[in-house]
Tab-separated table of C-alpha atoms in Angstrom:
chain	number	residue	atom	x	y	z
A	1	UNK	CA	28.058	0.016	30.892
A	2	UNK	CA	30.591	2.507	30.370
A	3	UNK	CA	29.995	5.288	32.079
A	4	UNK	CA	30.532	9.038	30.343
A	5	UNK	CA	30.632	12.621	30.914
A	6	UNK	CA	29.780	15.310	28.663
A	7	UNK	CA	31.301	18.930	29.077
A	8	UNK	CA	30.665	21.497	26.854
A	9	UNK	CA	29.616	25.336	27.472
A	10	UNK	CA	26.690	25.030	24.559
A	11	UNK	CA	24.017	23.703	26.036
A	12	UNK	CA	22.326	22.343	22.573
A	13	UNK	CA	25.155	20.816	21.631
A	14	UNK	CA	24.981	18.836	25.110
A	15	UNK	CA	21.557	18.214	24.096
A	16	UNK	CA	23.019	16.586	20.470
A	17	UNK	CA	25.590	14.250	21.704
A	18	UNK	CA	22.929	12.973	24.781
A	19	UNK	CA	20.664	12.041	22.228
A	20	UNK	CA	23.757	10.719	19.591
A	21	UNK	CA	24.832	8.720	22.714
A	22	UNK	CA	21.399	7.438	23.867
A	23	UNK	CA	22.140	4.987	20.422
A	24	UNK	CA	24.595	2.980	22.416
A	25	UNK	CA	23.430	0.433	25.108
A	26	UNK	CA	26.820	0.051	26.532
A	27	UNK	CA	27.643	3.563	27.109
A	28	UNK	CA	25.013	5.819	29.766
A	29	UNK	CA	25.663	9.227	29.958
A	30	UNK	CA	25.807	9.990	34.209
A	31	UNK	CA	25.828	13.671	34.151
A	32	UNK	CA	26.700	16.903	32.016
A	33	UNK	CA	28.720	20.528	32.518
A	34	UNK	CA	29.176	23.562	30.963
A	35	UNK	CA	31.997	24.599	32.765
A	36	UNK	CA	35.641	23.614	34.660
A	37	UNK	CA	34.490	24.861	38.082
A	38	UNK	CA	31.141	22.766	37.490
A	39	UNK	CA	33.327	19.613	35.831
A	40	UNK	CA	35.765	19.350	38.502
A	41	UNK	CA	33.199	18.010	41.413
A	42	UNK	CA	31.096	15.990	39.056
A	43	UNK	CA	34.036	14.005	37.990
A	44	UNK	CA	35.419	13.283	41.417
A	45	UNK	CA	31.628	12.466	42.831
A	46	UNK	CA	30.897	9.900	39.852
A	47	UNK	CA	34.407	8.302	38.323
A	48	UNK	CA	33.062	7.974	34.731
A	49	UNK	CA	34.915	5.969	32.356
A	50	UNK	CA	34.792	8.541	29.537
A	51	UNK	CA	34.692	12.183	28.750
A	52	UNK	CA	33.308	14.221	25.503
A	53	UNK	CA	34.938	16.789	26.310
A	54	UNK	CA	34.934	20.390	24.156
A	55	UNK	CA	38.699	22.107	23.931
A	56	UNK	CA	37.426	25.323	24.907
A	57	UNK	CA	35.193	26.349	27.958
A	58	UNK	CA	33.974	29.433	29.081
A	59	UNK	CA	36.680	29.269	31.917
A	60	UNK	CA	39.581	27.736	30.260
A	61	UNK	CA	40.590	24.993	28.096
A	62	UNK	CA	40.244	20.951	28.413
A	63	UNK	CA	43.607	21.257	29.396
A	64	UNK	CA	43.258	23.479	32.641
A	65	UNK	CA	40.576	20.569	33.534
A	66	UNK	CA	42.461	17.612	32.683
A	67	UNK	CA	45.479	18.596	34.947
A	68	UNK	CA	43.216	17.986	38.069
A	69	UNK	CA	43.401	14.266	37.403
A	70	UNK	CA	46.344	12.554	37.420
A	71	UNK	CA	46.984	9.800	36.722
A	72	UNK	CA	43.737	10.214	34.247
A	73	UNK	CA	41.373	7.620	35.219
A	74	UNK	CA	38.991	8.018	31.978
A	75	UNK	CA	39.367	8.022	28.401
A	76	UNK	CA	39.001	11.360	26.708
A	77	UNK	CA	37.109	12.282	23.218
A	78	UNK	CA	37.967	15.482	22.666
A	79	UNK	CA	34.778	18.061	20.433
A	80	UNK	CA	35.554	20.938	19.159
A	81	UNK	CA	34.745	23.355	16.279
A	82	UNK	CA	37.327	23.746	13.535
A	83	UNK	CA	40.006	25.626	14.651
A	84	UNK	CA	43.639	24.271	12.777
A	85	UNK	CA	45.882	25.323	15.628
A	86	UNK	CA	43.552	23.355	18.340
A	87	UNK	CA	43.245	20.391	15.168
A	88	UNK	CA	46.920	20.073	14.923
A	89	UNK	CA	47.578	20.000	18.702
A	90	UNK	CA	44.956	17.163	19.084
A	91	UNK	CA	46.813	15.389	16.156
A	92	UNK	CA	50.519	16.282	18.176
A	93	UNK	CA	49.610	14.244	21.049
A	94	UNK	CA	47.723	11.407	18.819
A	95	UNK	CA	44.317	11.787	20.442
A	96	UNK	CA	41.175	10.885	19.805
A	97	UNK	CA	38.805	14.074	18.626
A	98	UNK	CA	35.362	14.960	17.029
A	99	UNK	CA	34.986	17.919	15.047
A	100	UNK	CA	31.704	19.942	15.422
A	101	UNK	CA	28.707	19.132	14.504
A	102	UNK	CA	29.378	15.244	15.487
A	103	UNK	CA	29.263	12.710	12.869
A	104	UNK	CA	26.984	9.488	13.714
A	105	UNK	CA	30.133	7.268	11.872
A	106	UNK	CA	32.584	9.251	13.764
A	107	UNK	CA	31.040	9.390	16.934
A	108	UNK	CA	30.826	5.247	16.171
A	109	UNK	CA	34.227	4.520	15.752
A	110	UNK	CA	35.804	6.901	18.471
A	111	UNK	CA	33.691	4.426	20.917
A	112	UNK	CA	34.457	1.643	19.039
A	113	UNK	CA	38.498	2.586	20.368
A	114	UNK	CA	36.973	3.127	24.185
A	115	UNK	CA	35.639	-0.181	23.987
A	116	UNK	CA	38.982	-2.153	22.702
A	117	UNK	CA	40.825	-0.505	25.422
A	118	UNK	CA	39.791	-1.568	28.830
A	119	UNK	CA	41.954	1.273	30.725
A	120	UNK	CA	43.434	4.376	29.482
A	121	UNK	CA	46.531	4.313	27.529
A	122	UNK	CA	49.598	4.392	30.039
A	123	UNK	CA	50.980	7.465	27.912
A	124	UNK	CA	48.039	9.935	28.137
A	125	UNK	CA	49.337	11.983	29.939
A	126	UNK	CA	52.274	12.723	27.869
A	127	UNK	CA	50.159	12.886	25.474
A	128	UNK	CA	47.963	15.929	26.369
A	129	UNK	CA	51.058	17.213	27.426
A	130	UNK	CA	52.114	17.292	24.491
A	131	UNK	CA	48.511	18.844	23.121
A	132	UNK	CA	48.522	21.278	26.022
A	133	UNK	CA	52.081	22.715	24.594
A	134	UNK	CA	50.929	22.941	21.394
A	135	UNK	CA	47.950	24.288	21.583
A	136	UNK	CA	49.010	27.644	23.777
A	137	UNK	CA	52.313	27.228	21.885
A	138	UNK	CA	54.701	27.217	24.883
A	139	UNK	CA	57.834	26.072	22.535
A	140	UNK	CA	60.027	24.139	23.123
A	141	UNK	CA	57.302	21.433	21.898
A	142	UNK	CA	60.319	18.453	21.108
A	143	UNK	CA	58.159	15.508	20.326
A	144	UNK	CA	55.285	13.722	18.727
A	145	UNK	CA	53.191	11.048	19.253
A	146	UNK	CA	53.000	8.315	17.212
A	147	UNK	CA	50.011	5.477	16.750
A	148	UNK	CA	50.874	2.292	15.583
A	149	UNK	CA	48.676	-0.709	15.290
A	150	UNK	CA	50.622	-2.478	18.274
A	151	UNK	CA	51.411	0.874	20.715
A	152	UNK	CA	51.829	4.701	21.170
A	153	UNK	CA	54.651	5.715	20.102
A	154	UNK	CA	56.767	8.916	21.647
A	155	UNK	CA	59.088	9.962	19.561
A	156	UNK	CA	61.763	13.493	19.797
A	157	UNK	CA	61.507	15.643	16.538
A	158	UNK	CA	65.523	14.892	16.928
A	159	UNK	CA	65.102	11.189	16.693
A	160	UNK	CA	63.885	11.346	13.194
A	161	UNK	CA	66.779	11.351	10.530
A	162	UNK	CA	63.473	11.144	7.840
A	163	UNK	CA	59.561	9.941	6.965
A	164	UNK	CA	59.249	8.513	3.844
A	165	UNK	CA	55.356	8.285	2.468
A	166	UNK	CA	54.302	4.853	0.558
A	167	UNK	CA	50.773	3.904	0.129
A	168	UNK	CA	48.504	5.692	2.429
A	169	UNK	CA	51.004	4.867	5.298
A	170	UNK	CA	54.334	7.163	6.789
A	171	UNK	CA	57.377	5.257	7.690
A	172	UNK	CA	60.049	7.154	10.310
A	173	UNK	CA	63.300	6.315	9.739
A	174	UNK	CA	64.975	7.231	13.294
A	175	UNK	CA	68.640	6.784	15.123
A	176	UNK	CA	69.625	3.682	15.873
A	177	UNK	CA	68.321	1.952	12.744
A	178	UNK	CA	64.914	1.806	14.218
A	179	UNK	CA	61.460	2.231	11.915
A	180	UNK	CA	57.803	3.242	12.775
A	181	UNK	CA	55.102	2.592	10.113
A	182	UNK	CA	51.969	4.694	10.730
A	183	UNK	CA	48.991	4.995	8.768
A	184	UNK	CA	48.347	8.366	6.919
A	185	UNK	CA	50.145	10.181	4.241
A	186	UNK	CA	53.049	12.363	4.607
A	187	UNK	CA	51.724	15.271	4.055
A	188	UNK	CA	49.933	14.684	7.236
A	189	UNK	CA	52.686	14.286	9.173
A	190	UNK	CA	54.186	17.170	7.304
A	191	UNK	CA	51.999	19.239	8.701
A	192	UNK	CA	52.900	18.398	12.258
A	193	UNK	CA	56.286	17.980	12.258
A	194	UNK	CA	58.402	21.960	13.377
A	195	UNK	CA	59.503	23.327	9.427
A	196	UNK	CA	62.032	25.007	10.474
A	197	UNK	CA	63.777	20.929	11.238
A	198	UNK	CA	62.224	19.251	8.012
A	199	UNK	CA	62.109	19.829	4.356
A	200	UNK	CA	59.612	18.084	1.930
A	201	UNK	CA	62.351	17.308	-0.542
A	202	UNK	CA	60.018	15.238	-2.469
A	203	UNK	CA	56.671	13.899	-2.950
A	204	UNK	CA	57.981	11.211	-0.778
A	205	UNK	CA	60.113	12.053	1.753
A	206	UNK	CA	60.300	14.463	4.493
A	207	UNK	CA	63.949	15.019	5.809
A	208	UNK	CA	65.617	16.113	9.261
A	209	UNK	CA	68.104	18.760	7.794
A	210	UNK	CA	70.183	17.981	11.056
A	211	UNK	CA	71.219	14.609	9.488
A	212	UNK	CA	72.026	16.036	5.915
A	213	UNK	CA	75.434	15.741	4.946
A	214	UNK	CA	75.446	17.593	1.571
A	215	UNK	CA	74.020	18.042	-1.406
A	216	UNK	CA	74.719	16.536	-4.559
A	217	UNK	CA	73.720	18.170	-8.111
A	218	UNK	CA	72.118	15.243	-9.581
A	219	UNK	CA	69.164	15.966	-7.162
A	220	UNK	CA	70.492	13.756	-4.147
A	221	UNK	CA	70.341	14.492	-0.375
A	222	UNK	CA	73.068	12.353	0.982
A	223	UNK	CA	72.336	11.895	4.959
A	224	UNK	CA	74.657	11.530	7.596
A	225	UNK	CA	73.628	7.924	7.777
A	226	UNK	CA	75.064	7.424	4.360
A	227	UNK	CA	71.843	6.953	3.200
A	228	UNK	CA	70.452	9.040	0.047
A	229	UNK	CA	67.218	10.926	-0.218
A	230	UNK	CA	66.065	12.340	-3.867
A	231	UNK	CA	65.361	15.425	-4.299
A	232	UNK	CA	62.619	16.357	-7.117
A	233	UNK	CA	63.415	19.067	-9.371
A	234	UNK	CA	60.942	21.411	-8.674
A	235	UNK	CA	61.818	21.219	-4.568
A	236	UNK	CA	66.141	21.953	-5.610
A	237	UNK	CA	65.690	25.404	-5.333
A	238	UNK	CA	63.532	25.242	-1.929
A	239	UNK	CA	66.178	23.161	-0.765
A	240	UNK	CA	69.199	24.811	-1.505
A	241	UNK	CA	67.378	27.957	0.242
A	242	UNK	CA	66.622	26.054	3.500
A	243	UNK	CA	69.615	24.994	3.550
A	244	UNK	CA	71.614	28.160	3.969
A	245	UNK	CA	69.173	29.780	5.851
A	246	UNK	CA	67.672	32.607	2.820
């Protein structure tokens, strides 16, 4: 049985995911908060396995509460209502979320990843780290996290030269000739990734304007690398103007 914690400061939406959890026979759910000041003791006292855990409490964020365990000894599901800045911190640090109201199929395959990993991954910390930053924007934020099928990936903005989009999956294209396929399109990634670094050039590819070399009038980006990224027409203008700063 794996044992699980919900905290959230609505009590009826405690209410929804104990009966949304009830469903599974391998999970129990061993206690619920509403609060950081109540979370804190339950956690120590009972060493669950898992949280459900909303972003934002009455007094403070998931954040403020996560920092009292370290090394984290649980996985974390992070609920919250739709909020982009919170969304696109979550999706920073590559965790695992549920947007409000919960989703039975949603809710099923966010335990389906608790189950397939026996302990939390080594880099979660780093990883809500990297949330944390994001989310009450103390910049410099310098990195992203990226999931592959084999590992977590963390990867500096400055290690990208470009992401080019094929099929439903993103490959980076870093220093040192290395590659990291994710799954997801590029605008995705797009939307994570600092704009004032990377230009959508194209419908495919997303480039580090520190590697670009120059600019060629037949539409070409030609990187640093020696490599050369197309440009579509309708992005020339957009990329002329981002690169000389107007």
């Amino acid at each position: 049985m794996i044992k699980t914690v919900i905290i959230d400061d609505v009590p009826m939406l405690r209410r929804d995911l104990l009966e949304m959890m009830a469903r599974y026979n391998d999970f129990i759910v061993i206690a619920e908060c509403g609060s950081i000041k109540d979370a804190i003791p339950v956690l120590r006292a009972t060493q669950p396995q898992l949280l459900l855990l909303d972003i934002a409490l009455d007094d403070g964020d998931a954040f403020e509460l996560l920092a009292h365990f370290r090394p984290l000894p649980f996985h974390v599901i992070f609920v919250t209502a739709y909020a982009q800045h919170a969304i696109q911190a979550i999706r920073l640090g590559a965790l695992d979320y549920l947007l409000k109201p919960v989703q039975e199929d949603e809710l099923r395959n966010a335990l389906e990843r608790v189950r397939q990993e026996t302990l939390p991954a080594p880099t979660l910390p780093m990883q809500l780290d990297i949330a944390g930053t994001s989310l009450r924007k103390q910049f410099p934020n310098d990195r992203i996290v990226l999931r592959t099928q084999e590992a977590l990936k963390l990867v500096l903005f400055e290690e990208i030269t470009y992401c080019q989009g094929n099929a439903g999956y993103t490959h980076f294209l870093l220093t040192g000739n290395r590659k990291i396929v994710v799954s997801g399109n590029i605008k995705e990634y797009e939307e994570l990734l600092p704009s004032h670094l990377f230009i959508r050039c194209h419908q495919s590819y997303l480039v580090n304007y520190h590697y670009v070399d120059s600019f060629k009038k037949e539409g070409l980006l030609v990187l640093k690398t020696g490599e050369t990224i197309p440009v579509s027409n309708r992005k020339k203008d957009l990329v002329v103007q981002f690169l000389t700063g107007q």
